[in-house]
mmCIF file of C-alpha atoms in Angstrom:
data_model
loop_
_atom_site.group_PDB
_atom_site.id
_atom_site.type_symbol
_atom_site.label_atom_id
_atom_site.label_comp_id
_atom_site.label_asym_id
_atom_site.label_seq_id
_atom_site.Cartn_x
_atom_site.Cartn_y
_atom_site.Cartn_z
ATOM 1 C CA UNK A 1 132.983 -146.040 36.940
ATOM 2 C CA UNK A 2 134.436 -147.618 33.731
ATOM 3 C CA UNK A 3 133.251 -150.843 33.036
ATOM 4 C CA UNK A 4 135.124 -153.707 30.306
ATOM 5 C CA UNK A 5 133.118 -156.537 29.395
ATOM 6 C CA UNK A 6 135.646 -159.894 29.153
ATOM 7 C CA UNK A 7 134.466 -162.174 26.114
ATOM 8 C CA UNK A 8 136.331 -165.800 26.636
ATOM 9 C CA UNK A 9 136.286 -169.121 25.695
ATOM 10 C CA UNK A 10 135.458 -171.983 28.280
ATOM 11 C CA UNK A 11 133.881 -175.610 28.032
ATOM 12 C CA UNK A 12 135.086 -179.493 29.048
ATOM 13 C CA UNK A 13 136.759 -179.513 25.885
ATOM 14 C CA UNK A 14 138.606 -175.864 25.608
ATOM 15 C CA UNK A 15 139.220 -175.992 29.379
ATOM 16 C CA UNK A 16 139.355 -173.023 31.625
ATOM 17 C CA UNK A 17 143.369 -171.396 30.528
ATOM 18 C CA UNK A 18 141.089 -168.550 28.578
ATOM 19 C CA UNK A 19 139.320 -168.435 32.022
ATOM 20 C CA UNK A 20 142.386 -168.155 34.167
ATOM 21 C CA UNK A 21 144.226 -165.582 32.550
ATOM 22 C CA UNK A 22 141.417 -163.679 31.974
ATOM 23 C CA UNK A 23 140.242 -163.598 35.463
ATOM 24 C CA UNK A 24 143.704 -162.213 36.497
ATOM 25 C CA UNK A 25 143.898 -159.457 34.473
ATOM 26 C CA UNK A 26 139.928 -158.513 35.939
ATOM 27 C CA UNK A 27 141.582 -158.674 39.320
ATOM 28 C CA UNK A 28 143.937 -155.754 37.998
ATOM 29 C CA UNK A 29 141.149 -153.678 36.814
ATOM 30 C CA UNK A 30 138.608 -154.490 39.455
ATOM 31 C CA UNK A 31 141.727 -153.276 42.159
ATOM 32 C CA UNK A 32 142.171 -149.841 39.812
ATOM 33 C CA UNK A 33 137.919 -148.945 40.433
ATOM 34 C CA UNK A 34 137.358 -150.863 36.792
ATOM 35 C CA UNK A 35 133.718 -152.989 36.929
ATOM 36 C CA UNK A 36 134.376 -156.015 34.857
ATOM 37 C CA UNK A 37 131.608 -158.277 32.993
ATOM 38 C CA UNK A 38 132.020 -161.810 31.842
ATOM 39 C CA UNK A 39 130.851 -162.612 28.529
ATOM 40 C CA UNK A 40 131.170 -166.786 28.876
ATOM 41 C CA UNK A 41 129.049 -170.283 29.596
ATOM 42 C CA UNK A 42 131.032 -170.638 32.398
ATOM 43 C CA UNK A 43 128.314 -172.555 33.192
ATOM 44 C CA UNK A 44 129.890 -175.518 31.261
ATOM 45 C CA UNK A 45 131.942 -175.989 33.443
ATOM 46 C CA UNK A 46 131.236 -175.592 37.376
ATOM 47 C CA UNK A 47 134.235 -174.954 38.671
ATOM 48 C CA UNK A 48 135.268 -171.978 36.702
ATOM 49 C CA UNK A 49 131.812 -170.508 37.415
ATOM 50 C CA UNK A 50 132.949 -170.337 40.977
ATOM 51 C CA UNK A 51 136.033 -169.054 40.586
ATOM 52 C CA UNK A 52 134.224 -166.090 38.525
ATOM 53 C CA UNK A 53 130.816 -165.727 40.715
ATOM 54 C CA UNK A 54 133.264 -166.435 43.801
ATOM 55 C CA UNK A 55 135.109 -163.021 42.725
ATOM 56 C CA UNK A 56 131.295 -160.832 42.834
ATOM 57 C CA UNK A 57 131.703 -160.668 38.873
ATOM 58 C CA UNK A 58 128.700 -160.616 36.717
ATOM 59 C CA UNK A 59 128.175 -163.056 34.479
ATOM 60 C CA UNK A 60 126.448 -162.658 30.489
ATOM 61 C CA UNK A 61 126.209 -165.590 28.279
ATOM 62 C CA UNK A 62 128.248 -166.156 25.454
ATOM 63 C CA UNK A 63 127.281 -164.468 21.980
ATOM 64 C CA UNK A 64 128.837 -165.197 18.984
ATOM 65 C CA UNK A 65 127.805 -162.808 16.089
ATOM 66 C CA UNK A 66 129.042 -159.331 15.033
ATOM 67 C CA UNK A 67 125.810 -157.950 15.937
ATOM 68 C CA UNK A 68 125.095 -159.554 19.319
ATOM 69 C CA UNK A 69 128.456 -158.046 20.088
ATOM 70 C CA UNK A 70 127.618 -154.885 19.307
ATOM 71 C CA UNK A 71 124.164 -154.897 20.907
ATOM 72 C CA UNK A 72 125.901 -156.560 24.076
ATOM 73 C CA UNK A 73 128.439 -153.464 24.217
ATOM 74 C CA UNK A 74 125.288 -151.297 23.476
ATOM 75 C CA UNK A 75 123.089 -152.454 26.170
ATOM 76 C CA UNK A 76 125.875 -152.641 28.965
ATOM 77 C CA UNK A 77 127.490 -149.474 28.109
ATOM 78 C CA UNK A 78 131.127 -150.898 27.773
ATOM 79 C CA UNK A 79 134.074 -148.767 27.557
ATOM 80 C CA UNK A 80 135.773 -151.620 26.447
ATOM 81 C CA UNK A 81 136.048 -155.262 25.678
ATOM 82 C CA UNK A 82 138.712 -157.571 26.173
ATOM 83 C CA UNK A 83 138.708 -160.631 23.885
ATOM 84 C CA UNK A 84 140.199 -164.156 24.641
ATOM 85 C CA UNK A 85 139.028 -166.480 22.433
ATOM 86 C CA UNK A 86 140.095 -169.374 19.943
ATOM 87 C CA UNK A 87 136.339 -169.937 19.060
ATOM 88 C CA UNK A 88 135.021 -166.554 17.693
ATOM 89 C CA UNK A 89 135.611 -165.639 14.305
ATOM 90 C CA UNK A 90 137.479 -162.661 13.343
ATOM 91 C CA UNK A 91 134.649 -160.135 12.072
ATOM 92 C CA UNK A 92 133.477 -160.183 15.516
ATOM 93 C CA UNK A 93 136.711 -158.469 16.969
ATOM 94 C CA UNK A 94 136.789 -156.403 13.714
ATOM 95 C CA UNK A 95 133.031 -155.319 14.207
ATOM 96 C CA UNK A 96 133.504 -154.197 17.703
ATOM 97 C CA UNK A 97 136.988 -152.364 16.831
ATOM 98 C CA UNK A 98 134.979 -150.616 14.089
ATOM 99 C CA UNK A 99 132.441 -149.430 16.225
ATOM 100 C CA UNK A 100 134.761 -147.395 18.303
ATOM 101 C CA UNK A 101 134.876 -149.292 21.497
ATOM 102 C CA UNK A 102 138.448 -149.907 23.096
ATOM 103 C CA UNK A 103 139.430 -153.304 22.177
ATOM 104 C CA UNK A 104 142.152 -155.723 23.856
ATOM 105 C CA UNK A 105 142.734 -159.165 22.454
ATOM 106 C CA UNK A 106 145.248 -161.950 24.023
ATOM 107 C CA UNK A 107 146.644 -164.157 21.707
ATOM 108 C CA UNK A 108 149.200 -167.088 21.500
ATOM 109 C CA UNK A 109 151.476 -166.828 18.842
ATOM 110 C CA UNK A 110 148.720 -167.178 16.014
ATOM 111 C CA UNK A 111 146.321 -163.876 16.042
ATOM 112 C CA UNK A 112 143.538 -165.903 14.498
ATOM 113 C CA UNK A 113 141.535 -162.843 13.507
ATOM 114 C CA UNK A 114 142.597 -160.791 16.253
ATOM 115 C CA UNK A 115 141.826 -157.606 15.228
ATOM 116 C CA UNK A 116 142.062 -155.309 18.388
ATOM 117 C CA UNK A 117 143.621 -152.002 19.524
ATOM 118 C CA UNK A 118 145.939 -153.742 22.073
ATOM 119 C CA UNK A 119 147.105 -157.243 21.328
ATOM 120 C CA UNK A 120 149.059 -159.345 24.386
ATOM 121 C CA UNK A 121 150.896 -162.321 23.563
ATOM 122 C CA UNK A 122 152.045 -163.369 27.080
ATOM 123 C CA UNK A 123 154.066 -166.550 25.819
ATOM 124 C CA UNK A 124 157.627 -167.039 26.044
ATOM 125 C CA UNK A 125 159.758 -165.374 22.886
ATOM 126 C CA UNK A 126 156.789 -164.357 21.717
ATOM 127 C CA UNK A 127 158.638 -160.220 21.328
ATOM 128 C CA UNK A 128 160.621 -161.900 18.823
ATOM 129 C CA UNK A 129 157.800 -163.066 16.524
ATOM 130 C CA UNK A 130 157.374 -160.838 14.139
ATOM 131 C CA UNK A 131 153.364 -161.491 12.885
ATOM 132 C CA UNK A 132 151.210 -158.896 10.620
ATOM 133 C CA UNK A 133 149.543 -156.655 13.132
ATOM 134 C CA UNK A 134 145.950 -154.874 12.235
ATOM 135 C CA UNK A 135 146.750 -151.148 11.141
ATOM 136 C CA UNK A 136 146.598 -149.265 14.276
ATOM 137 C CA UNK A 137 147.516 -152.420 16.144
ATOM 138 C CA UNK A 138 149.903 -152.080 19.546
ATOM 139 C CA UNK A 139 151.502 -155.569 20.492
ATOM 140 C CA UNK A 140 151.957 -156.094 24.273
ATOM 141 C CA UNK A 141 154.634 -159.619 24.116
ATOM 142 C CA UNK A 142 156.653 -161.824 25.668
ATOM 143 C CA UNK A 143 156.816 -162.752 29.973
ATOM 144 C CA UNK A 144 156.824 -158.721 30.640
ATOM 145 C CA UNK A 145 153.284 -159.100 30.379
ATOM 146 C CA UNK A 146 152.266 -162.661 31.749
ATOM 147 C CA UNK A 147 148.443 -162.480 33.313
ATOM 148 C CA UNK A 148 148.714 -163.865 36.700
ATOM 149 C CA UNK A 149 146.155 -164.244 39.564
ATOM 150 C CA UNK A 150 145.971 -162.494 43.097
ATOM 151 C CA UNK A 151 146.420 -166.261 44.429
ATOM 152 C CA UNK A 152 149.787 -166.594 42.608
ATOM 153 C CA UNK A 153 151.051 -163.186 43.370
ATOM 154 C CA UNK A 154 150.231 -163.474 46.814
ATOM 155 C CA UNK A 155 152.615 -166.592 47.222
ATOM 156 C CA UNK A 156 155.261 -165.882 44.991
ATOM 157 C CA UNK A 157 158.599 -166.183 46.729
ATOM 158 C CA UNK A 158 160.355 -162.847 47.293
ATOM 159 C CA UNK A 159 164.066 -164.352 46.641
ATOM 160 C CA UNK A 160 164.881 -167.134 44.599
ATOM 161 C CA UNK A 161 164.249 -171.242 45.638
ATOM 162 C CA UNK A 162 166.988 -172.485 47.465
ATOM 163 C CA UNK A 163 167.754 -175.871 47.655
ATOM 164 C CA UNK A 164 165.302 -178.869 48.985
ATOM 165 C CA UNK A 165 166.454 -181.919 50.027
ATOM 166 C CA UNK A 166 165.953 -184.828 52.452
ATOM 167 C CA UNK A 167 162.177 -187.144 52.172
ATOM 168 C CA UNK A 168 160.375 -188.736 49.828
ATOM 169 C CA UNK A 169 159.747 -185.884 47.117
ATOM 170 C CA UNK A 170 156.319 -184.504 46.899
ATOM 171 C CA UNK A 171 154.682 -184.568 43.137
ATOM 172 C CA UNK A 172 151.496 -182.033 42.425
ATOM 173 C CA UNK A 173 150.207 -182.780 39.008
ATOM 174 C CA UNK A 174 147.485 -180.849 37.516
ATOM 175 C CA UNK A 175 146.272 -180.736 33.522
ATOM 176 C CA UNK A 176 143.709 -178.105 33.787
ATOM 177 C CA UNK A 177 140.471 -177.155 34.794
ATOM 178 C CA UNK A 178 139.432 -180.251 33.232
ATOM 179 C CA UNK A 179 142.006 -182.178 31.754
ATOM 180 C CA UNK A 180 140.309 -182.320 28.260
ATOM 181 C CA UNK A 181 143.096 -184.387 27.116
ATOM 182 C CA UNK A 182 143.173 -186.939 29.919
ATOM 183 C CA UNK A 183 146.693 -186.418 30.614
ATOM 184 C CA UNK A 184 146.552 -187.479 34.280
ATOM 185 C CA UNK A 185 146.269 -191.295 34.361
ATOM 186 C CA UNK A 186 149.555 -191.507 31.418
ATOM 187 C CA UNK A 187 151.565 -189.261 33.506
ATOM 188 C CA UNK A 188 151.001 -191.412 36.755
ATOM 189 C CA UNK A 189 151.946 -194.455 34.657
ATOM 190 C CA UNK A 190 155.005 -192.487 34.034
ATOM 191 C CA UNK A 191 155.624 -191.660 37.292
ATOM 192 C CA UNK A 192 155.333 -195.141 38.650
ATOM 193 C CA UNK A 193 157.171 -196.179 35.468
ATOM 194 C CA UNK A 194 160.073 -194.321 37.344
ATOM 195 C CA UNK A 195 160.800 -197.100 40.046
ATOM 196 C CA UNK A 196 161.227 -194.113 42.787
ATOM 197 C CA UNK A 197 159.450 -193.214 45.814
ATOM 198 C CA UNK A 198 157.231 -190.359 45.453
ATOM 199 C CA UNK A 199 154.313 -188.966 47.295
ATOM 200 C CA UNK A 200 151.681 -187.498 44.578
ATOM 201 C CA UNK A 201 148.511 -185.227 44.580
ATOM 202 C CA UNK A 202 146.686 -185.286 41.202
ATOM 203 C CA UNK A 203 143.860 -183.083 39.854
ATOM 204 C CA UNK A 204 141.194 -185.345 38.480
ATOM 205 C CA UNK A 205 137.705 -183.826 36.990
ATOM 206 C CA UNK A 206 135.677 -186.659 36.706
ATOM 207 C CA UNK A 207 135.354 -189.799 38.162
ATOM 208 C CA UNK A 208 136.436 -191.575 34.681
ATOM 209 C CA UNK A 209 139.869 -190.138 35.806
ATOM 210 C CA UNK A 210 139.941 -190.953 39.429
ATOM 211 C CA UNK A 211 139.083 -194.768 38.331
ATOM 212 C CA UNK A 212 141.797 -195.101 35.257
ATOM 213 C CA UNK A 213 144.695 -193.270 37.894
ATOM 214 C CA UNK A 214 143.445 -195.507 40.870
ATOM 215 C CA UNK A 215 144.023 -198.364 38.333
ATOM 216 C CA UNK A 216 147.631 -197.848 37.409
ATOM 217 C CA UNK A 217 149.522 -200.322 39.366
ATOM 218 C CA UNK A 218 152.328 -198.714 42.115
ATOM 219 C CA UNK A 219 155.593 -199.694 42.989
ATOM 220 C CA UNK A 220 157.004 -199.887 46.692
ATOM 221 C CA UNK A 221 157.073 -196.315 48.314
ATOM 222 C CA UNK A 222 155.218 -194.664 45.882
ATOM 223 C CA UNK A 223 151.866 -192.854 46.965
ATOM 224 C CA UNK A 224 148.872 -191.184 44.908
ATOM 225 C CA UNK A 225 145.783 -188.612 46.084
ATOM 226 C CA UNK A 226 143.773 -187.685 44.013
ATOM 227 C CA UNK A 227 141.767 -184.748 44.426
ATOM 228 C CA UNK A 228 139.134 -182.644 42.278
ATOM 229 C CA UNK A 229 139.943 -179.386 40.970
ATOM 230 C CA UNK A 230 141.035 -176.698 43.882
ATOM 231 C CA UNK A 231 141.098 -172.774 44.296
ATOM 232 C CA UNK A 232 144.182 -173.808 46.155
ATOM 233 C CA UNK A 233 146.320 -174.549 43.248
ATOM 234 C CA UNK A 234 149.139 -172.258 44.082
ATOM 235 C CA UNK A 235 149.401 -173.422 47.308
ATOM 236 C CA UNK A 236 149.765 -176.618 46.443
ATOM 237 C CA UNK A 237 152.297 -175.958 43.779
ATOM 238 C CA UNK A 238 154.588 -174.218 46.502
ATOM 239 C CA UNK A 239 154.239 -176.944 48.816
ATOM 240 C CA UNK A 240 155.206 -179.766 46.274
ATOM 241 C CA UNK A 241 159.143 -180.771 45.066
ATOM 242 C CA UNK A 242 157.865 -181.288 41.673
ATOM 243 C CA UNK A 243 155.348 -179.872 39.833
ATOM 244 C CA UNK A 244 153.840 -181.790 36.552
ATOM 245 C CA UNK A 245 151.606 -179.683 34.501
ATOM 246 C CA UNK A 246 150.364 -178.944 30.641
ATOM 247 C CA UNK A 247 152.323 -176.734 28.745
ATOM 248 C CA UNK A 248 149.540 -174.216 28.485
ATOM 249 C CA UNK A 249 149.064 -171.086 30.536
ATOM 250 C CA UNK A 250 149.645 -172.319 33.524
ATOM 251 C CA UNK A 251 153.398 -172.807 33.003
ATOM 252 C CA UNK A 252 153.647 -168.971 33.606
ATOM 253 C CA UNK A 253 152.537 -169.334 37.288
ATOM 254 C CA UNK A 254 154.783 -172.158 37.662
ATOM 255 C CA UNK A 255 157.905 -170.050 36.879
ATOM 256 C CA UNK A 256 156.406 -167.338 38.932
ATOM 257 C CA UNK A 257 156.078 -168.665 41.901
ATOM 258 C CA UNK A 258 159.175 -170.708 41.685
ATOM 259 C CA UNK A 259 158.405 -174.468 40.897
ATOM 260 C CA UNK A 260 160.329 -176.788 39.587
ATOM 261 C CA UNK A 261 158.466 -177.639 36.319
ATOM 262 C CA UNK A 262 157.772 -181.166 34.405
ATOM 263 C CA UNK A 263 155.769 -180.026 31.150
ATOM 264 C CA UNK A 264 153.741 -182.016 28.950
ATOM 265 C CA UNK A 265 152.450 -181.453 25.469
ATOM 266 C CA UNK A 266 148.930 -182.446 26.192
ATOM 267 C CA UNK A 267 147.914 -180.888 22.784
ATOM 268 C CA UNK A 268 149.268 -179.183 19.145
ATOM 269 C CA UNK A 269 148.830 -175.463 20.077
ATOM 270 C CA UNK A 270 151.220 -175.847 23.071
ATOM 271 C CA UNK A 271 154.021 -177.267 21.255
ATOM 272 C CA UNK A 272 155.865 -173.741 20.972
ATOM 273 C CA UNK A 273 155.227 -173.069 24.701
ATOM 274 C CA UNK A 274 156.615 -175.983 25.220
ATOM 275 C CA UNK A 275 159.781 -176.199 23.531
ATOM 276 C CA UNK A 276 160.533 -172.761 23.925
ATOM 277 C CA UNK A 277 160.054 -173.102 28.163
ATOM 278 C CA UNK A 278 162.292 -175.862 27.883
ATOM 279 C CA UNK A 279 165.299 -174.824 25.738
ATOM 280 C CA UNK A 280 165.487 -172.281 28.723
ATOM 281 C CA UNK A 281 166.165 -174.235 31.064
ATOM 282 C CA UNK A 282 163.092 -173.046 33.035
ATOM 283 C CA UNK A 283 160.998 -176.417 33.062
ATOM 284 C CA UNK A 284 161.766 -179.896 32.262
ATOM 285 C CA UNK A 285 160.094 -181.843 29.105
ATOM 286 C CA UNK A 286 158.367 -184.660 30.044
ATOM 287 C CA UNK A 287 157.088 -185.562 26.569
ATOM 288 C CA UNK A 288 154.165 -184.934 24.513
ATOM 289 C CA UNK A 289 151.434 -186.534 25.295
ATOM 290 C CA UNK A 290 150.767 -188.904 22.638
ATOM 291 C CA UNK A 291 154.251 -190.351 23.661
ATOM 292 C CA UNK A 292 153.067 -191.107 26.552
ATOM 293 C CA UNK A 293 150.341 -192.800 25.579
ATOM 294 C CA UNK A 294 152.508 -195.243 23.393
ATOM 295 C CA UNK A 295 155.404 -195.921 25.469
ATOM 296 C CA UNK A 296 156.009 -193.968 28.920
ATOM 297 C CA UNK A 297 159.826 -195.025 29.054
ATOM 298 C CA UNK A 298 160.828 -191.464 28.095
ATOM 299 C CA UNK A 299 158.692 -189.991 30.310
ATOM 300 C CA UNK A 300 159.794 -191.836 33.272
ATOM 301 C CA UNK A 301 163.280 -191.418 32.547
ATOM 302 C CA UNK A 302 162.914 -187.725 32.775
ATOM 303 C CA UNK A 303 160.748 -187.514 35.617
ATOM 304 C CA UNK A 304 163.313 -189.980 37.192
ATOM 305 C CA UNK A 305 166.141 -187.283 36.940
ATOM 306 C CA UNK A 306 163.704 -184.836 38.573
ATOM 307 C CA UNK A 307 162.863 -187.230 41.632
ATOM 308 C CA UNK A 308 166.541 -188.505 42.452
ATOM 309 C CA UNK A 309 168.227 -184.914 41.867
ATOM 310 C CA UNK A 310 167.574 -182.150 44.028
ATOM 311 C CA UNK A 311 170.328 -179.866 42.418
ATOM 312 C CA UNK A 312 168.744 -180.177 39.130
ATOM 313 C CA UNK A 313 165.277 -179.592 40.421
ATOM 314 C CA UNK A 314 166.579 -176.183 42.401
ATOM 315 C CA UNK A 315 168.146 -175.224 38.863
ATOM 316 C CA UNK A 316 164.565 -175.208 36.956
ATOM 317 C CA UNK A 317 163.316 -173.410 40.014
ATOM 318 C CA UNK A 318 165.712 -170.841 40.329
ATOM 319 C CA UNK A 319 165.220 -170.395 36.085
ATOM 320 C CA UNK A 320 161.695 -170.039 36.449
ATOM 321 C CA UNK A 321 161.351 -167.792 39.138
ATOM 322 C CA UNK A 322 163.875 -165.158 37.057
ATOM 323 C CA UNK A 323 161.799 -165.284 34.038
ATOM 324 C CA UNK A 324 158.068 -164.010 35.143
ATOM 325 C CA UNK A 325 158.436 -161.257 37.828
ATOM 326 C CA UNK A 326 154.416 -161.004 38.628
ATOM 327 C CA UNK A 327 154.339 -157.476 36.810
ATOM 328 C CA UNK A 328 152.302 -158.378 33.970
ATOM 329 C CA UNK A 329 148.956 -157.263 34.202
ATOM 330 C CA UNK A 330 149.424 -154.128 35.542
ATOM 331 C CA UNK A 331 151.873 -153.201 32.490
ATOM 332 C CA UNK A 332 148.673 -154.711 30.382
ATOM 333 C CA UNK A 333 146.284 -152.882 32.747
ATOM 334 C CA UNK A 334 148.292 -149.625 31.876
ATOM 335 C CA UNK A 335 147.969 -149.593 28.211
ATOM 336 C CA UNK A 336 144.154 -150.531 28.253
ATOM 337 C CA UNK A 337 143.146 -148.163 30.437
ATOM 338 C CA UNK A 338 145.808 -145.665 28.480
ATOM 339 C CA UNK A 339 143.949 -146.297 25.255
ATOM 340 C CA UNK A 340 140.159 -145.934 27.225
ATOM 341 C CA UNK A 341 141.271 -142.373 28.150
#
C-alpha cells in the first residue's frame, strides 16, 4: 500500500481552508487504496481534529525544519508528501524534493517557496497566471482541479438551480472554521442594515461571537441562529436562498454545489479570489471586510438586491454551478499518483 504524508497549516488564526482542501484530496487517495498521514496541530483547533480523526486518518505533529522533514518521510516510509502550507519556509519543500520523494504542493496564486514536482493552484484564472515554476515543475491550475470533499460531491445538484421563490429567504453565513477575522457579527449588521425579512443561520466559534451577533439590534421579520461550527456545512448551504461566506476556499464548494454566493474579503490574500469570482458573475461582492467594519451601507445594499430578487439570485447559482464540475481531485489524484509510479 502507498502511503502520502499531508503537511498543512491549521490554528485559530490560519483557520482550517489548508485543512479542508487537504482533507478532500485524502478522500481521493484513501478511495484509490492510498494510506494518508497528517502532518498538522490539528489539535489547535478541535473541530478540524474531528473532521480528520473522524475520517480514521492518523495524525503526526507538525515539524518545521528541513531535517525533521526528512527524518519524518524516513521514519514513515512516505512515497510522497503533499504540502499545503503558508507557514513553512521554502527549503523545506526544496529539501524533501531533493531527497527524491514525490512532492505535491497547492498554492494560491503566490508559490511562496513552493518547490514541488506537482504544483495545483485551484483558484479561479489562476491557468492564466503565468508565475516562474521550479525546473522540473508541472502546474495543475485553474477550477479543472478544485479540491472538494465527499460531503460536497455527494450533494451537488446533477442539473443546474432553477428558480426559488415564495417565503422569507433563508441566509447561511459561515467565515470559516474559526472566523479568525470576526467577520460574522459585521455581516449580520449588514444584513439587518438591509431593512428585509430574512431568516439566518450563522457559524460562530466562540462565545465572543455568539454575544457581539446576539447584540446587533434586528428589524421586524428578521431572524438569527447561531450555531457552532458543523460537519453539515453543505447541507446547510443547499438548504439556504443565500449563502454569505469568505472569499477563501470555500467559495469553490459554493459554486459546486450550486449556491447563490455573497463573498466577503475577510482578509488581503483573498482579494484576487475575490474579484476574480465576482467579475464572473458567479458570486456577489458583498465588500471587504474592513468596509464593513466602517460603514455597512454598501454591504446592505448588495445583500438587499440578493434578498428581494430571486431572478438575480438563480443567475449566480446557475454561474456557479457551471464553473466547478466536482472533477478536481481525481484529475490531481491522477498526476500524483502518475508521478509516484
Amino acid at each position: 500500500m502507498l502511503r502520502v504524508g499531508v503537511r498543512c497549516d491549521v490554528g485559530v488564526r490560519r483557520g482550517v481552508g489548508h485543512v479542508m482542501r487537504s482533507l478532500a484530496f485524502a478522500e481521493e487517495l484513501r478511495g484509490r487504496g492510498v494510506e494518508v498521514v497528517f502532518v498538522c496541530d490539528s489539535g489547535t483547533v478541535p473541530w478540524a481534529d474531528e473532521q480528520i480523526r473522524g475520517r480514521g486518518i492518523a495524525i503526526e505533529a507538525a515539524v518545521w525544519t528541513p531535517d525533521e522533514h526528512l527524518a519524518l518521510v524516513e521514519r514513515l516510509r512516505l512515497d510522497a508528501v503533499v504540502f499545503d502550507s503558508y507557514d513553512l519556509p521554502g527549503e523545506v519543500f526544496s529539501a524533501v524534493r531533493r531527497s527524491g520523494v514525490p512532492t505535491l504542493a497547492i498554492v494560491d496564486g503566490d508559490l511562496r517557496g513552493g518547490d514541488a514536482d506537482v504544483l495545483v493552484d485551484q483558484n479561479l484564472g489562476a491557468e492564466f497566471d503565468q508565475p516562474v515554476l521550479p525546473a522540473g515543475a508541472v502546474r495543475l491550475a485553474g477550477l479543472d482541479y478544485v479540491l472538494l470533499r465527499d460531503e460536497v460531491l455527494a450533494l451537488r445538484p446533477t442539473e443546474p438551480p432553477v428558480l426559488r421563490q415564495g417565503g422569507v429567504p433563508k441566509v447561511f453565513a459561515f467565515f470559516g472554521g474559526t472566523d479568525a477575522y470576526g467577520a460574522g457579527p459585521y455581516v449580520v449588521r449588514a444584513l439587518a442594515a438591509t431593512g428585509v425579512p430574512f431568516e439566518a443561520t450563522v457559524v460562530a466559534p466562540d462565545e465572543q461571537l455568539v454575544q457581539a451577533i446576539g447584540a446587533v439590534p434586528l428589524q421586524q421579520g428578521q431572524q438569527v441562529q447561531v450555531i457552532g461550527p458543523t460537519s453539515q456545512l453543505a447541507q446547510a448551504v443547499v438548504e439556504s436562498d443565500l449563502v454569505v461566506s469568505a472569499s477563501g476556499t470555500s467559495t469553490w464548494e459554493l459554486l459546486c454545489l450550486g449556491a447563490t454566493a455573497g463573498l466577503v474579503c475577510v482578509v488581503d490574500n483573498q482579494e484576487m479570489g475575490y474579484e476574480r469570482a465576482v467579475a464572473t458573475g458567479a458570486a456577489a461582492g458583498v465588500g471587504t471586510l474592513a468596509a464593513l467594519k466602517a460603514d455597512p451601507t454598501e454591504a446592505a445594499a448588495a445583500l438587499r438586491t440578493l434578498l428581494t430578487d430571486p431572478q438575480e439570485r438563480a443567475q449566480l447559482a446557475q454561474a456557479g454551478w457551471k464553473l466547478v464540475d466536482g472533477q478536481g481531485r481525481a484529475r490531481v489524484a491522477d498526476a500524483l499518483l502518475h508521478l509516484i509510479s
